[in-house]
Amino acid sequence: MSECEHHKGKKRKIFRQVFWCIVVFLFLVLLTILLIWAILRPTKPTFTLQDVTVYAFNATIPNFLTSNFQVTLISRNPNDRIGVYYDRLETFVTYRSQQVTYRTSIPPSYQGHKEEDVWSPFVYGTNVPVAPFNFVGLSQDVTEEQLATLFLNCGQVVDCRVCGDPNSILRFAFIEFTDEEGARAALNLSGTMLGYYPLRVLPSKTAIAPVNPTFLPRSEDEREMCSRTIYCTNIDKKHRVEGKKLVNTKGMLRAASMVSIWLKVGKIEAEKMLIQMVETELEKRKQHGTYKGGFGGQSHFFGYEGRCGLPTNFDSIYCYALGYGAAAFLQSGKTG
């Protein structure tokens, strides 16, 4: 009996030794990991979507999407002492949380300290089923991309800006071409139906990005840009087309057009712009001592967006004439 108790005590002693060895080993492992982390301070790599080129984007009934993109991704390793091995990388496109392209794999690669890698994979999908509520949004939203595509036959489009009041049905846009011939050819598309409303295409009085605060062309470069720019109004927010093919956007368009689809465009109201013009000019004259009075602006709403054509053509023409006349006064040295 005493011999059995002796054996049991010996086993318990061995178990305790094994247990404490395991505890000490785990403690040393955790301590080593903690020291390595404190010394190296590893940080996750960052990914940036640098560019997107759209080659095809076709929505067809019933609820299918065929698309082809080339995306440019940049990966940066911010660590000073740690390299990163990418074992599995996949790219795909989503629309309103739904995947609309196949997954494209990027080959495994190693990224050294502070290195930067660039990938440009093609992402595509052929007749990918899309949820009905997402298909309605894909087929109806009129974007800068679709508007620019409408004028592609007139000439090469270098810039397209769609603006407007989010509470209004219609919007307006400025479209810049590479030459005057393209802008003149685009004037022939005035009256083209886009949605439920015919477009109005006019020669633009201003460039898309004027460099001076008076919004009027003064340099030869600005005048040359104006000659290549058209002004388009009565743009319906929704694109309603009956038929098998609702959207057919092909061609190489810049990533800026794709990005701006998701941005909320701010208001560019003619009345506020006019007041800001006068205030800016009078402030300059105060600094030069040629003006000592005071100025307080108060806007009166005559029509949406000055030249947008809402609610009537008379209102839009009146607002445009008012702004043009005030600018002419400022140009001639009078306050108006």
CSV table of C-alpha atoms in Angstrom, one decimal:
chain,number,residue,atom,x,y,z
A,1,MET,CA,0.0,0.0,0.0
A,2,SER,CA,2.8,2.4,0.9
A,3,GLU,CA,4.6,1.5,-2.4
A,4,CYS,CA,1.5,2.5,-4.5
A,5,GLU,CA,1.3,5.8,-2.7
A,6,HIS,CA,5.0,6.3,-3.4
A,7,HIS,CA,4.4,5.7,-7.1
A,8,LYS,CA,1.4,8.1,-7.2
A,9,GLY,CA,3.4,10.8,-5.5
A,10,LYS,CA,6.2,10.4,-8.1
A,11,LYS,CA,3.7,10.7,-11.0
A,12,ARG,CA,2.2,13.8,-9.6
A,13,LYS,CA,5.7,15.3,-9.2
A,14,ILE,CA,6.4,14.5,-12.9
A,15,PHE,CA,3.1,16.0,-14.0
A,16,ARG,CA,3.9,19.2,-12.1
A,17,GLN,CA,7.3,19.5,-13.7
A,18,VAL,CA,5.8,19.0,-17.2
A,19,PHE,CA,3.1,21.5,-16.5
A,20,TRP,CA,5.5,24.2,-15.3
A,21,CYS,CA,7.8,23.5,-18.2
A,22,ILE,CA,4.9,24.1,-20.6
A,23,VAL,CA,3.9,27.3,-18.8
A,24,VAL,CA,7.5,28.6,-18.9
A,25,PHE,CA,7.8,27.7,-22.6
A,26,LEU,CA,4.6,29.5,-23.5
A,27,PHE,CA,5.6,32.5,-21.4
A,28,LEU,CA,9.0,32.7,-23.2
A,29,VAL,CA,7.2,32.5,-26.6
A,30,LEU,CA,4.8,35.2,-25.7
A,31,LEU,CA,7.6,37.4,-24.3
A,32,THR,CA,9.6,36.9,-27.6
A,33,ILE,CA,6.5,37.8,-29.7
A,34,LEU,CA,6.0,40.9,-27.5
A,35,LEU,CA,9.6,42.0,-27.9
A,36,ILE,CA,9.6,41.5,-31.6
A,37,TRP,CA,6.4,43.5,-32.0
A,38,ALA,CA,7.7,46.3,-29.8
A,39,ILE,CA,10.9,46.5,-31.8
A,40,LEU,CA,9.4,46.2,-35.3
A,41,ARG,CA,6.0,47.8,-34.8
A,42,PRO,CA,4.4,46.1,-37.8
A,43,THR,CA,1.8,48.1,-39.8
A,44,LYS,CA,-0.7,46.8,-42.4
A,45,PRO,CA,0.1,47.7,-46.0
A,46,THR,CA,-2.2,50.4,-47.6
A,47,PHE,CA,-4.0,50.0,-50.9
A,48,THR,CA,-5.0,52.9,-53.2
A,49,LEU,CA,-7.2,52.8,-56.3
A,50,GLN,CA,-5.2,55.0,-58.6
A,51,ASP,CA,-7.1,54.8,-61.9
A,52,VAL,CA,-10.1,53.1,-63.6
A,53,THR,CA,-10.6,52.7,-67.4
A,54,VAL,CA,-14.0,51.6,-68.6
A,55,TYR,CA,-14.0,49.6,-71.9
A,56,ALA,CA,-17.5,48.2,-71.7
A,57,PHE,CA,-20.5,48.8,-69.5
A,58,ASN,CA,-23.7,47.3,-70.9
A,59,ALA,CA,-26.9,46.6,-69.0
A,60,THR,CA,-29.4,44.4,-70.8
A,61,ILE,CA,-32.8,43.0,-70.0
A,62,PRO,CA,-33.5,40.9,-68.0
A,63,ASN,CA,-31.2,42.2,-65.3
A,64,PHE,CA,-27.8,41.3,-66.8
A,65,LEU,CA,-24.6,43.4,-66.8
A,66,THR,CA,-21.6,43.0,-69.1
A,67,SER,CA,-18.6,45.1,-68.1
A,68,ASN,CA,-14.9,45.4,-68.6
A,69,PHE,CA,-12.6,47.6,-66.5
A,70,GLN,CA,-8.9,48.0,-66.1
A,71,VAL,CA,-8.0,49.2,-62.6
A,72,THR,CA,-4.7,50.4,-61.3
A,73,LEU,CA,-3.9,49.6,-57.7
A,74,ILE,CA,-1.0,50.8,-55.6
A,75,SER,CA,0.2,48.9,-52.6
A,76,ARG,CA,2.5,50.6,-50.1
A,77,ASN,CA,4.5,48.8,-47.3
A,78,PRO,CA,5.0,51.4,-44.6
A,79,ASN,CA,7.2,49.2,-42.4
A,80,ASP,CA,11.0,49.9,-42.0
A,81,ARG,CA,12.0,46.3,-41.0
A,82,ILE,CA,9.3,44.0,-42.3
A,83,GLY,CA,8.6,42.7,-45.8
A,84,VAL,CA,5.2,41.6,-46.9
A,85,TYR,CA,4.4,38.5,-49.0
A,86,TYR,CA,1.1,38.6,-50.8
A,87,ASP,CA,0.0,35.0,-51.1
A,88,ARG,CA,-3.5,35.7,-52.4
A,89,LEU,CA,-5.0,38.9,-53.9
A,90,GLU,CA,-8.3,39.2,-55.7
A,91,THR,CA,-9.9,42.3,-57.3
A,92,PHE,CA,-13.6,42.7,-58.3
A,93,VAL,CA,-16.1,45.5,-58.7
A,94,THR,CA,-19.2,46.0,-56.6
A,95,TYR,CA,-22.3,48.2,-57.1
A,96,ARG,CA,-24.4,49.0,-54.0
A,97,SER,CA,-22.8,46.1,-52.1
A,98,GLN,CA,-23.4,43.6,-54.9
A,99,GLN,CA,-20.5,42.0,-56.9
A,100,VAL,CA,-21.0,42.7,-60.6
A,101,THR,CA,-17.8,41.3,-62.0
A,102,TYR,CA,-15.8,38.1,-61.7
A,103,ARG,CA,-12.8,37.9,-59.3
A,104,THR,CA,-9.5,38.5,-60.9
A,105,SER,CA,-6.4,37.0,-59.2
A,106,ILE,CA,-3.2,38.9,-58.8
A,107,PRO,CA,0.0,36.7,-58.9
A,108,PRO,CA,1.7,36.2,-55.5
A,109,SER,CA,4.5,38.7,-54.9
A,110,TYR,CA,6.9,39.9,-52.2
A,111,GLN,CA,7.1,43.5,-51.1
A,112,GLY,CA,10.2,44.8,-49.4
A,113,HIS,CA,10.6,47.5,-46.7
A,114,LYS,CA,9.1,50.8,-47.7
A,115,GLU,CA,8.4,49.5,-51.2
A,116,GLU,CA,5.5,50.4,-53.5
A,117,ASP,CA,4.0,48.0,-56.0
A,118,VAL,CA,1.6,48.8,-58.9
A,119,TRP,CA,-0.9,46.4,-60.4
A,120,SER,CA,-3.1,47.0,-63.4
A,121,PRO,CA,-5.4,44.0,-63.8
A,122,PHE,CA,-8.4,43.7,-66.0
A,123,VAL,CA,-11.7,43.1,-64.2
A,124,TYR,CA,-14.7,41.9,-66.3
A,125,GLY,CA,-18.1,40.2,-66.1
A,126,THR,CA,-20.2,38.8,-68.9
A,127,ASN,CA,-24.0,38.6,-68.4
A,128,VAL,CA,-23.7,38.8,-64.6
A,129,PRO,CA,-27.1,38.7,-62.9
A,130,VAL,CA,-27.9,41.9,-61.1
A,131,ALA,CA,-30.6,42.4,-58.4
A,132,PRO,CA,-33.7,44.1,-59.9
A,133,PHE,CA,-33.4,47.1,-57.6
A,134,ASN,CA,-29.8,47.6,-58.5
A,135,PHE,CA,-30.5,47.1,-62.2
A,136,VAL,CA,-32.9,50.0,-62.2
A,137,GLY,CA,-30.3,52.3,-60.8
A,138,LEU,CA,-27.6,51.1,-63.3
A,139,SER,CA,-29.9,51.6,-66.3
A,140,GLN,CA,-31.5,54.9,-65.3
A,141,ASP,CA,-28.8,57.1,-63.7
A,142,VAL,CA,-27.6,59.7,-66.2
A,143,THR,CA,-23.9,60.3,-65.4
A,144,GLU,CA,-21.1,62.4,-66.8
A,145,GLU,CA,-19.9,59.3,-68.5
A,146,GLN,CA,-23.1,58.8,-70.5
A,147,LEU,CA,-23.3,62.5,-71.3
A,148,ALA,CA,-19.7,62.5,-72.6
A,149,THR,CA,-20.5,59.4,-74.7
A,150,LEU,CA,-23.3,61.2,-76.4
A,151,PHE,CA,-20.9,63.7,-77.8
A,152,LEU,CA,-18.1,61.3,-78.7
A,153,ASN,CA,-19.0,61.4,-82.4
A,154,CYS,CA,-18.5,65.2,-82.4
A,155,GLY,CA,-14.9,65.0,-81.3
A,156,GLN,CA,-12.7,63.9,-78.5
A,157,VAL,CA,-14.1,65.0,-75.1
A,158,VAL,CA,-11.4,66.1,-72.6
A,159,ASP,CA,-13.6,67.2,-69.7
A,160,CYS,CA,-17.3,67.0,-68.7
A,161,ARG,CA,-18.8,68.6,-65.6
A,162,VAL,CA,-22.5,68.0,-64.6
A,163,CYS,CA,-23.9,70.5,-62.1
A,164,GLY,CA,-27.3,71.4,-60.7
A,165,ASP,CA,-29.7,71.7,-57.8
A,166,PRO,CA,-30.4,68.2,-56.2
A,167,ASN,CA,-34.0,69.3,-55.7
A,168,SER,CA,-34.5,70.0,-59.4
A,169,ILE,CA,-35.5,67.5,-62.1
A,170,LEU,CA,-33.0,68.9,-64.6
A,171,ARG,CA,-29.3,69.7,-64.5
A,172,PHE,CA,-26.7,71.5,-66.7
A,173,ALA,CA,-23.2,70.7,-67.9
A,174,PHE,CA,-20.1,72.0,-69.5
A,175,ILE,CA,-18.3,69.8,-72.0
A,176,GLU,CA,-14.9,70.6,-73.3
A,177,PHE,CA,-13.5,69.3,-76.6
A,178,THR,CA,-10.0,69.2,-78.0
A,179,ASP,CA,-10.8,71.7,-80.7
A,180,GLU,CA,-13.4,74.2,-81.9
A,181,GLU,CA,-14.6,71.8,-84.6
A,182,GLY,CA,-15.9,69.4,-82.0
A,183,ALA,CA,-17.7,72.1,-80.1
A,184,ARG,CA,-19.4,73.4,-83.2
A,185,ALA,CA,-20.4,69.9,-84.2
A,186,ALA,CA,-21.9,69.3,-80.8
A,187,LEU,CA,-24.3,72.2,-81.3
A,188,ASN,CA,-26.2,70.1,-83.8
A,189,LEU,CA,-27.2,67.7,-81.1
A,190,SER,CA,-29.4,70.4,-79.5
A,191,GLY,CA,-32.9,68.9,-79.2
A,192,THR,CA,-31.7,65.3,-78.7
A,193,MET,CA,-33.9,63.4,-76.2
A,194,LEU,CA,-32.1,62.2,-73.1
A,195,GLY,CA,-34.7,60.8,-70.7
A,196,TYR,CA,-38.0,62.8,-71.0
A,197,TYR,CA,-36.5,66.2,-71.9
A,198,PRO,CA,-34.7,67.5,-75.0
A,199,LEU,CA,-31.1,68.7,-74.5
A,200,ARG,CA,-30.3,72.4,-75.2
A,201,VAL,CA,-26.7,72.8,-76.5
A,202,LEU,CA,-25.3,76.3,-76.6
A,203,PRO,CA,-21.8,77.8,-77.0
A,204,SER,CA,-20.3,78.4,-73.6
A,205,LYS,CA,-19.4,81.8,-72.3
A,206,THR,CA,-17.1,80.4,-69.6
A,207,ALA,CA,-14.4,77.7,-69.4
A,208,ILE,CA,-14.8,74.7,-67.1
A,209,ALA,CA,-12.1,75.9,-64.8
A,210,PRO,CA,-11.6,79.7,-65.1
A,211,VAL,CA,-8.5,81.0,-63.3
A,212,ASN,CA,-9.7,84.4,-62.2
A,213,PRO,CA,-12.5,85.0,-59.7
A,214,THR,CA,-14.7,87.1,-62.0
A,215,PHE,CA,-15.6,83.9,-64.0
A,216,LEU,CA,-15.0,85.8,-67.3
A,217,PRO,CA,-12.3,84.9,-69.9
A,218,ARG,CA,-9.5,87.5,-69.8
A,219,SER,CA,-6.4,85.7,-71.1
A,220,GLU,CA,-6.0,84.1,-74.5
A,221,ASP,CA,-5.8,80.7,-73.0
A,222,GLU,CA,-9.2,81.1,-71.3
A,223,ARG,CA,-10.8,82.4,-74.5
A,224,GLU,CA,-9.4,79.5,-76.4
A,225,MET,CA,-10.8,77.1,-73.8
A,226,CYS,CA,-14.2,78.8,-74.1
A,227,SER,CA,-14.2,78.3,-77.9
A,228,ARG,CA,-13.8,74.6,-77.3
A,229,THR,CA,-16.5,74.3,-74.6
A,230,ILE,CA,-20.3,73.9,-75.0
A,231,TYR,CA,-23.0,74.6,-72.5
A,232,CYS,CA,-25.7,71.9,-72.2
A,233,THR,CA,-29.0,72.3,-70.3
A,234,ASN,CA,-32.2,70.4,-69.7
A,235,ILE,CA,-30.4,67.2,-68.6
A,236,ASP,CA,-32.7,64.8,-67.1
A,237,LYS,CA,-31.5,63.1,-63.9
A,238,LYS,CA,-32.9,59.7,-65.0
A,239,HIS,CA,-32.2,57.9,-68.2
A,240,ARG,CA,-35.4,56.2,-69.4
A,241,VAL,CA,-35.0,54.2,-72.6
A,242,GLU,CA,-37.4,51.3,-73.7
A,243,GLY,CA,-35.7,48.4,-75.5
A,244,LYS,CA,-33.4,45.5,-75.0
A,245,LYS,CA,-30.3,47.6,-74.4
A,246,LEU,CA,-30.7,50.3,-71.8
A,247,VAL,CA,-27.1,51.4,-71.4
A,248,ASN,CA,-24.4,51.1,-74.0
A,249,THR,CA,-21.2,53.0,-72.9
A,250,LYS,CA,-18.1,51.9,-74.8
A,251,GLY,CA,-14.8,53.6,-75.2
A,252,MET,CA,-12.0,54.7,-73.0
A,253,LEU,CA,-13.1,57.2,-70.4
A,254,ARG,CA,-11.0,58.8,-67.7
A,255,ALA,CA,-11.2,57.7,-64.1
A,256,ALA,CA,-12.4,61.1,-63.0
A,257,SER,CA,-15.7,60.5,-64.7
A,258,MET,CA,-16.1,57.3,-62.8
A,259,VAL,CA,-15.3,58.8,-59.5
A,260,SER,CA,-17.5,61.8,-59.9
A,261,ILE,CA,-20.5,59.6,-60.4
A,262,TRP,CA,-20.6,59.1,-56.6
A,263,LEU,CA,-19.9,62.6,-55.6
A,264,LYS,CA,-22.8,65.0,-54.6
A,265,VAL,CA,-22.4,68.0,-56.9
A,266,GLY,CA,-22.8,71.3,-55.1
A,267,LYS,CA,-25.1,74.1,-56.2
A,268,ILE,CA,-23.7,76.7,-58.6
A,269,GLU,CA,-26.4,79.4,-58.4
A,270,ALA,CA,-26.1,82.3,-60.7
A,271,GLU,CA,-27.4,84.8,-58.1
A,272,LYS,CA,-24.8,83.8,-55.5
A,273,MET,CA,-22.1,83.8,-58.1
A,274,LEU,CA,-23.0,87.3,-59.2
A,275,ILE,CA,-23.0,88.6,-55.6
A,276,GLN,CA,-19.6,87.0,-55.0
A,277,MET,CA,-18.2,88.6,-58.2
A,278,VAL,CA,-19.3,92.1,-57.1
A,279,GLU,CA,-18.0,91.7,-53.6
A,280,THR,CA,-14.6,90.4,-54.8
A,281,GLU,CA,-14.2,93.4,-57.2
A,282,LEU,CA,-15.3,96.0,-54.7
A,283,GLU,CA,-13.0,94.5,-52.1
A,284,LYS,CA,-10.1,94.9,-54.5
A,285,ARG,CA,-11.0,98.5,-55.2
A,286,LYS,CA,-11.2,99.2,-51.4
A,287,GLN,CA,-7.6,98.0,-51.1
A,288,HIS,CA,-6.5,100.3,-53.9
A,289,GLY,CA,-8.5,103.2,-52.4
A,290,THR,CA,-10.8,103.7,-55.4
A,291,TYR,CA,-14.0,102.6,-53.5
A,292,LYS,CA,-15.1,103.7,-50.1
A,293,GLY,CA,-18.8,102.7,-49.9
A,294,GLY,CA,-20.4,99.6,-48.6
A,295,PHE,CA,-22.1,96.7,-50.4
A,296,GLY,CA,-24.6,94.1,-49.2
A,297,GLY,CA,-25.9,91.4,-51.5
A,298,GLN,CA,-29.4,90.0,-51.5
A,299,SER,CA,-30.3,87.3,-54.0
A,300,HIS,CA,-33.7,87.1,-55.6
A,301,PHE,CA,-34.7,83.8,-57.1
A,302,PHE,CA,-35.8,84.1,-60.8
A,303,GLY,CA,-34.9,80.7,-62.2
A,304,TYR,CA,-32.9,77.5,-61.5
A,305,GLU,CA,-29.2,77.9,-62.1
A,306,GLY,CA,-29.4,81.1,-64.2
A,307,ARG,CA,-29.2,79.6,-67.7
A,308,CYS,CA,-30.8,76.2,-66.9
A,309,GLY,CA,-34.1,76.9,-68.6
A,310,LEU,CA,-36.3,76.4,-65.5
A,311,PRO,CA,-39.0,77.2,-64.8
A,312,THR,CA,-39.3,79.1,-68.1
A,313,ASN,CA,-36.9,80.2,-70.8
A,314,PHE,CA,-37.7,83.9,-69.9
A,315,ASP,CA,-36.5,83.4,-66.4
A,316,SER,CA,-33.2,81.8,-67.5
A,317,ILE,CA,-32.6,84.4,-70.2
A,318,TYR,CA,-33.3,87.2,-67.7
A,319,CYS,CA,-30.9,85.8,-65.1
A,320,TYR,CA,-28.2,85.3,-67.7
A,321,ALA,CA,-28.6,88.8,-69.1
A,322,LEU,CA,-28.5,90.2,-65.5
A,323,GLY,CA,-25.3,88.5,-64.7
A,324,TYR,CA,-23.7,89.4,-68.0
A,325,GLY,CA,-24.7,93.0,-67.7
A,326,ALA,CA,-23.3,93.3,-64.2
A,327,ALA,CA,-20.0,91.7,-65.3
A,328,ALA,CA,-19.9,94.2,-68.2
A,329,PHE,CA,-20.3,97.1,-65.7
A,330,LEU,CA,-17.4,95.7,-63.6
A,331,GLN,CA,-15.2,95.3,-66.7
A,332,SER,CA,-15.8,98.9,-67.7
A,333,GLY,CA,-14.9,100.2,-64.2
A,334,LYS,CA,-18.5,100.8,-62.9
A,335,THR,CA,-20.2,99.2,-60.0
A,336,GLY,CA,-23.6,98.8,-61.7
